[in-house]
Short mmCIF file of C-alpha atoms in Angstrom, two decimals:
data_model
loop_
_atom_site.label_atom_id
_atom_site.label_comp_id
_atom_site.label_asym_id
_atom_site.label_seq_id
_atom_site.Cartn_x
_atom_site.Cartn_y
_atom_site.Cartn_z
CA UNK A 267 -1.85 8.39 -4.68
CA UNK A 268 1.25 6.23 -4.98
CA UNK A 269 1.94 5.06 -8.52
CA UNK A 270 2.40 1.29 -8.46
CA UNK A 271 3.17 -0.22 -11.83
CA UNK A 272 4.85 -3.40 -13.07
CA UNK A 273 8.64 -3.02 -13.15
CA UNK A 274 9.27 -3.37 -16.90
CA UNK A 275 6.67 -0.70 -17.63
CA UNK A 276 8.03 1.44 -14.80
CA UNK A 277 11.45 1.46 -16.41
CA UNK A 278 10.13 2.12 -19.91
CA UNK A 279 7.86 4.97 -18.81
CA UNK A 280 9.94 6.45 -15.99
CA UNK A 281 10.35 9.78 -17.79
CA UNK A 282 6.57 10.14 -18.04
CA UNK A 283 6.14 9.76 -14.29
CA UNK A 284 8.45 12.70 -13.69
CA UNK A 285 6.68 15.07 -16.07
CA UNK A 286 4.52 17.95 -14.86
CA UNK A 287 1.35 16.66 -16.50
CA UNK A 288 1.61 13.35 -14.61
CA UNK A 289 2.10 15.12 -11.29
CA UNK A 290 -1.00 17.12 -12.17
CA UNK A 291 -3.00 13.92 -12.72
CA UNK A 292 -1.96 12.62 -9.30
CA UNK A 293 -2.74 15.95 -7.63
CA UNK A 294 -6.19 16.10 -9.25
CA UNK A 295 -7.11 12.60 -8.08
CA UNK A 296 -5.78 13.22 -4.57
CA UNK A 297 -7.74 16.47 -4.30
CA UNK A 298 -10.98 14.85 -5.44
CA UNK A 299 -10.54 11.92 -3.08
CA UNK A 300 -9.91 14.33 -0.20
CA UNK A 301 -13.35 15.83 -0.90
CA UNK A 302 -15.01 12.44 -0.80
CA UNK A 303 -15.40 12.07 -4.56
CA UNK A 304 -15.69 8.44 -5.60
CA UNK A 305 -13.28 7.49 -8.37
CA UNK A 306 -13.20 4.29 -10.41
CA UNK A 307 -11.42 1.95 -10.67
CA UNK A 308 -10.05 1.54 -7.15
CA UNK A 309 -6.52 2.84 -6.78
CA UNK A 310 -5.00 -0.64 -6.72
CA UNK A 311 -6.56 -1.37 -10.13
CA UNK A 312 -5.67 1.82 -12.04
CA UNK A 313 -2.60 0.19 -13.61
CA UNK A 314 -3.96 -3.36 -13.66
CA UNK A 315 -3.57 -3.68 -17.44
CA UNK A 316 0.17 -3.15 -17.02
CA UNK A 317 0.46 -5.65 -14.17
CA UNK A 318 -1.33 -8.42 -16.05
CA UNK A 319 0.43 -7.74 -19.36
CA UNK A 320 4.12 -6.99 -18.74
CA UNK A 321 6.01 -5.27 -21.52
CA UNK A 322 7.74 -8.39 -22.82
CA UNK A 323 4.39 -10.18 -23.18
CA UNK A 324 2.49 -7.57 -25.19
CA UNK A 325 1.30 -9.10 -28.47
CA UNK A 326 -2.03 -7.36 -28.98
CA UNK A 327 -3.23 -3.91 -27.89
CA UNK A 328 -6.97 -3.24 -27.60
CA UNK A 329 -7.71 0.42 -26.98
CA UNK A 330 -10.76 1.55 -25.05
CA UNK A 331 -11.80 5.10 -24.25
CA UNK A 332 -12.89 5.47 -20.64
CA UNK A 333 -13.44 3.23 -17.58
CA UNK A 334 -16.97 2.21 -16.70
CA UNK A 335 -18.44 4.82 -14.35
CA UNK A 336 -20.88 2.68 -12.37
CA UNK A 337 -20.14 0.98 -9.06
CA UNK A 338 -18.29 -2.33 -9.27
CA UNK A 339 -17.70 -2.32 -13.03
CA UNK A 340 -14.27 -0.77 -13.68
CA UNK A 341 -11.23 -2.81 -12.66
CA UNK A 342 -8.46 -1.42 -14.83
CA UNK A 343 -8.97 -3.36 -18.08
CA UNK A 344 -10.67 -1.88 -21.14
CA UNK A 345 -14.12 -3.40 -21.86
CA UNK A 346 -13.75 -5.81 -18.91
CA UNK A 347 -15.77 -6.13 -15.69
CA UNK A 348 -15.09 -8.28 -12.61
CA UNK A 349 -16.63 -11.73 -12.21
CA UNK A 350 -20.25 -11.58 -11.14
CA UNK A 351 -20.93 -8.17 -12.68
CA UNK A 352 -23.62 -7.91 -15.36
CA UNK A 353 -22.18 -7.75 -18.87
CA UNK A 354 -22.16 -4.22 -20.32
CA UNK A 355 -23.78 -3.87 -23.78
CA UNK A 356 -20.48 -3.36 -25.62
CA UNK A 357 -19.02 -6.50 -24.09
CA UNK A 358 -22.11 -8.48 -25.02
CA UNK A 359 -21.53 -7.43 -28.63
CA UNK A 360 -17.84 -8.33 -28.40
CA UNK A 361 -18.82 -11.82 -27.24
CA UNK A 362 -21.41 -12.08 -30.02
CA UNK A 363 -18.80 -11.20 -32.65
CA UNK A 364 -16.35 -13.65 -31.08
CA UNK A 365 -18.96 -16.40 -31.35
CA UNK A 366 -19.77 -15.53 -34.97
CA UNK A 367 -16.08 -15.31 -35.85
CA UNK A 368 -14.52 -18.26 -34.03
CA UNK A 369 -17.46 -20.17 -32.59
CA UNK A 370 -16.46 -19.34 -29.02
CA UNK A 371 -19.49 -19.65 -26.74
CA UNK A 372 -20.24 -16.35 -24.99
CA UNK A 373 -18.87 -16.37 -21.46
CA UNK A 374 -21.13 -15.64 -18.53
CA UNK A 375 -18.26 -13.65 -17.03
CA UNK A 376 -17.14 -10.29 -18.36
CA UNK A 377 -13.72 -10.62 -16.75
CA UNK A 378 -11.11 -10.40 -19.54
CA UNK A 379 -8.09 -11.07 -17.34
CA UNK A 380 -7.61 -14.31 -19.28
CA UNK A 381 -6.94 -12.21 -22.41
CA UNK A 382 -4.58 -9.88 -20.58
CA UNK A 383 -2.51 -12.77 -19.26
CA UNK A 384 -1.99 -14.00 -22.82
CA UNK A 385 -0.50 -10.69 -23.96
CA UNK A 386 -3.55 -8.59 -24.83
CA UNK A 387 -2.99 -5.12 -23.36
CA UNK A 388 -6.48 -3.86 -22.55
CA UNK A 389 -5.67 -0.17 -22.46
CA UNK A 390 -8.18 2.58 -21.79
CA UNK A 391 -7.05 5.98 -23.07
CA UNK A 392 -8.23 7.47 -19.78
CA UNK A 393 -7.46 5.43 -16.67
CA UNK A 394 -9.86 6.89 -14.10
CA UNK A 395 -13.36 8.36 -13.94
CA UNK A 396 -15.61 10.00 -11.34
CA UNK A 397 -18.51 7.81 -10.24
CA UNK A 398 -21.57 8.39 -12.40
CA UNK A 399 -19.80 10.89 -14.67
CA UNK A 400 -18.58 9.33 -17.93
CA UNK A 401 -15.44 10.91 -19.43
CA UNK A 402 -15.06 13.11 -16.33
CA UNK A 403 -11.29 12.53 -16.24
CA UNK A 404 -10.72 12.59 -19.98
CA UNK A 405 -9.06 16.00 -19.83
CA UNK A 406 -6.90 15.74 -16.71
CA UNK A 407 -3.86 14.44 -18.59
CA UNK A 408 -4.32 10.70 -18.87
CA UNK A 409 -4.29 10.75 -22.64
CA UNK A 410 -0.82 12.28 -22.66
CA UNK A 411 0.27 9.25 -20.67
CA UNK A 412 -1.52 6.57 -22.69
CA UNK A 413 -0.52 8.17 -26.00
CA UNK A 414 3.06 7.86 -24.77
CA UNK A 415 2.44 4.19 -23.98
CA UNK A 416 1.17 3.56 -27.52
CA UNK A 417 4.00 5.56 -29.14
CA UNK A 418 6.64 3.85 -27.04
CA UNK A 419 5.27 0.40 -27.82
CA UNK A 420 5.33 1.30 -31.50
CA UNK A 421 8.95 2.43 -31.28
CA UNK A 422 10.34 -0.28 -29.02
CA UNK A 423 8.58 -3.40 -30.27
CA UNK A 424 7.61 -5.05 -33.55
CA UNK A 425 4.70 -7.14 -34.78
CA UNK A 426 2.04 -5.98 -32.32
CA UNK A 427 -1.57 -6.25 -33.47
CA UNK A 428 -3.43 -3.04 -32.62
CA UNK A 429 -7.23 -3.32 -32.48
CA UNK A 430 -8.83 0.10 -33.00
CA UNK A 431 -12.58 0.03 -32.50
CA UNK A 432 -14.54 3.22 -33.10
CA UNK A 433 -13.60 6.73 -34.24
CA UNK A 434 -11.80 7.61 -31.02
CA UNK A 435 -9.51 4.57 -31.16
CA UNK A 436 -8.92 4.98 -34.90
CA UNK A 437 -7.26 8.34 -34.25
CA UNK A 438 -4.57 6.51 -32.28
CA UNK A 439 -3.31 5.02 -35.54
CA UNK A 440 -1.29 8.22 -35.96
CA UNK A 441 0.90 7.03 -33.07
CA UNK A 442 1.62 3.62 -34.59
CA UNK A 443 4.27 2.73 -37.16
CA UNK A 444 2.26 0.62 -39.62
CA UNK A 445 5.46 -0.62 -41.28
CA UNK A 446 6.35 -2.47 -38.06
CA UNK A 447 2.93 -3.35 -36.67
CA UNK A 448 -0.51 -4.56 -37.72
CA UNK A 449 -3.50 -2.22 -37.38
CA UNK A 450 -7.05 -3.59 -37.55
CA UNK A 451 -9.85 -1.03 -37.59
CA UNK A 452 -13.58 -1.56 -36.97
CA UNK A 453 -16.67 0.23 -35.71
CA UNK A 454 -17.14 0.41 -31.95
CA UNK A 455 -18.94 -2.57 -30.37
CA UNK A 456 -21.40 -0.22 -28.64
CA UNK A 457 -25.06 -0.70 -29.57
CA UNK A 458 -24.94 2.95 -30.68
CA UNK A 459 -22.96 1.77 -33.72
CA UNK A 460 -26.09 -0.12 -34.80
CA UNK A 461 -24.31 -3.37 -35.50
CA UNK A 462 -21.50 -1.98 -37.64
CA UNK A 463 -18.98 -3.86 -35.47
CA UNK A 464 -20.36 -7.24 -36.47
CA UNK A 465 -18.50 -9.07 -39.21
CA UNK A 466 -15.17 -7.39 -38.48
CA UNK A 467 -13.64 -10.81 -37.67
CA UNK A 468 -10.81 -9.22 -35.73
CA UNK A 469 -10.37 -12.24 -33.47
CA UNK A 470 -9.59 -14.65 -36.30
CA UNK A 471 -7.57 -12.01 -38.15
CA UNK A 472 -5.46 -11.39 -35.04
CA UNK A 473 -4.76 -15.08 -34.60
CA UNK A 474 -3.88 -15.51 -38.27
CA UNK A 475 -1.40 -12.64 -37.98
CA UNK A 476 0.14 -14.13 -34.85
CA UNK A 477 0.46 -17.53 -36.50
CA UNK A 478 2.08 -15.94 -39.56
CA UNK A 479 4.79 -14.60 -37.25
CA UNK A 480 5.31 -17.98 -35.64
CA UNK A 481 3.48 -16.96 -32.46
CA UNK A 482 0.74 -18.72 -30.54
CA UNK A 483 -2.83 -17.59 -31.21
CA UNK A 484 -4.86 -16.00 -28.44
CA UNK A 485 -7.33 -18.32 -26.72
CA UNK A 486 -10.20 -15.85 -26.81
#
């Protein structure tokens, strides 16, 4: 597995790519693929979030946990699915909250590339998964890598809005300097949260923060 990542991120994270844990991730994925194990997303999409949101464009970070594990769903962006794929339940709830918050009509497409291109880094804590086995790659080392991404963003940039949805994402607040950045916390949009996500108004809050810094709001 050749690591292909956008150049600004490649330079920022080059030390991570040389570490033993990262070589172990690559070896694990290669070994599983050699045995015919199906892994999502496709190799070309593993670092898609970084390609679509270069370092100098990051304004918002939305942290997910794990890629979708069913065929055709995962394409390298947290919570997102390709055009033409049925909306997952969590994404339906995200769209519902977006409508309640800003009046944005729910899209028929679950493809969030339009957010990523505006500076929303849609970062899953784990970047790959075995087909049909949720969280199957959660302990192969990916979280060392993505924790480093979050920590490095916190250190190197200022004024990022971090959206932490659910208990797992909330724990990432320990990696973020709250004196330099904005942290918005809410329940997870999953139906398992029994509606606790609704009313968080993170979309309008994010845009208000961006405006207060003289930045353009996100066209959600």
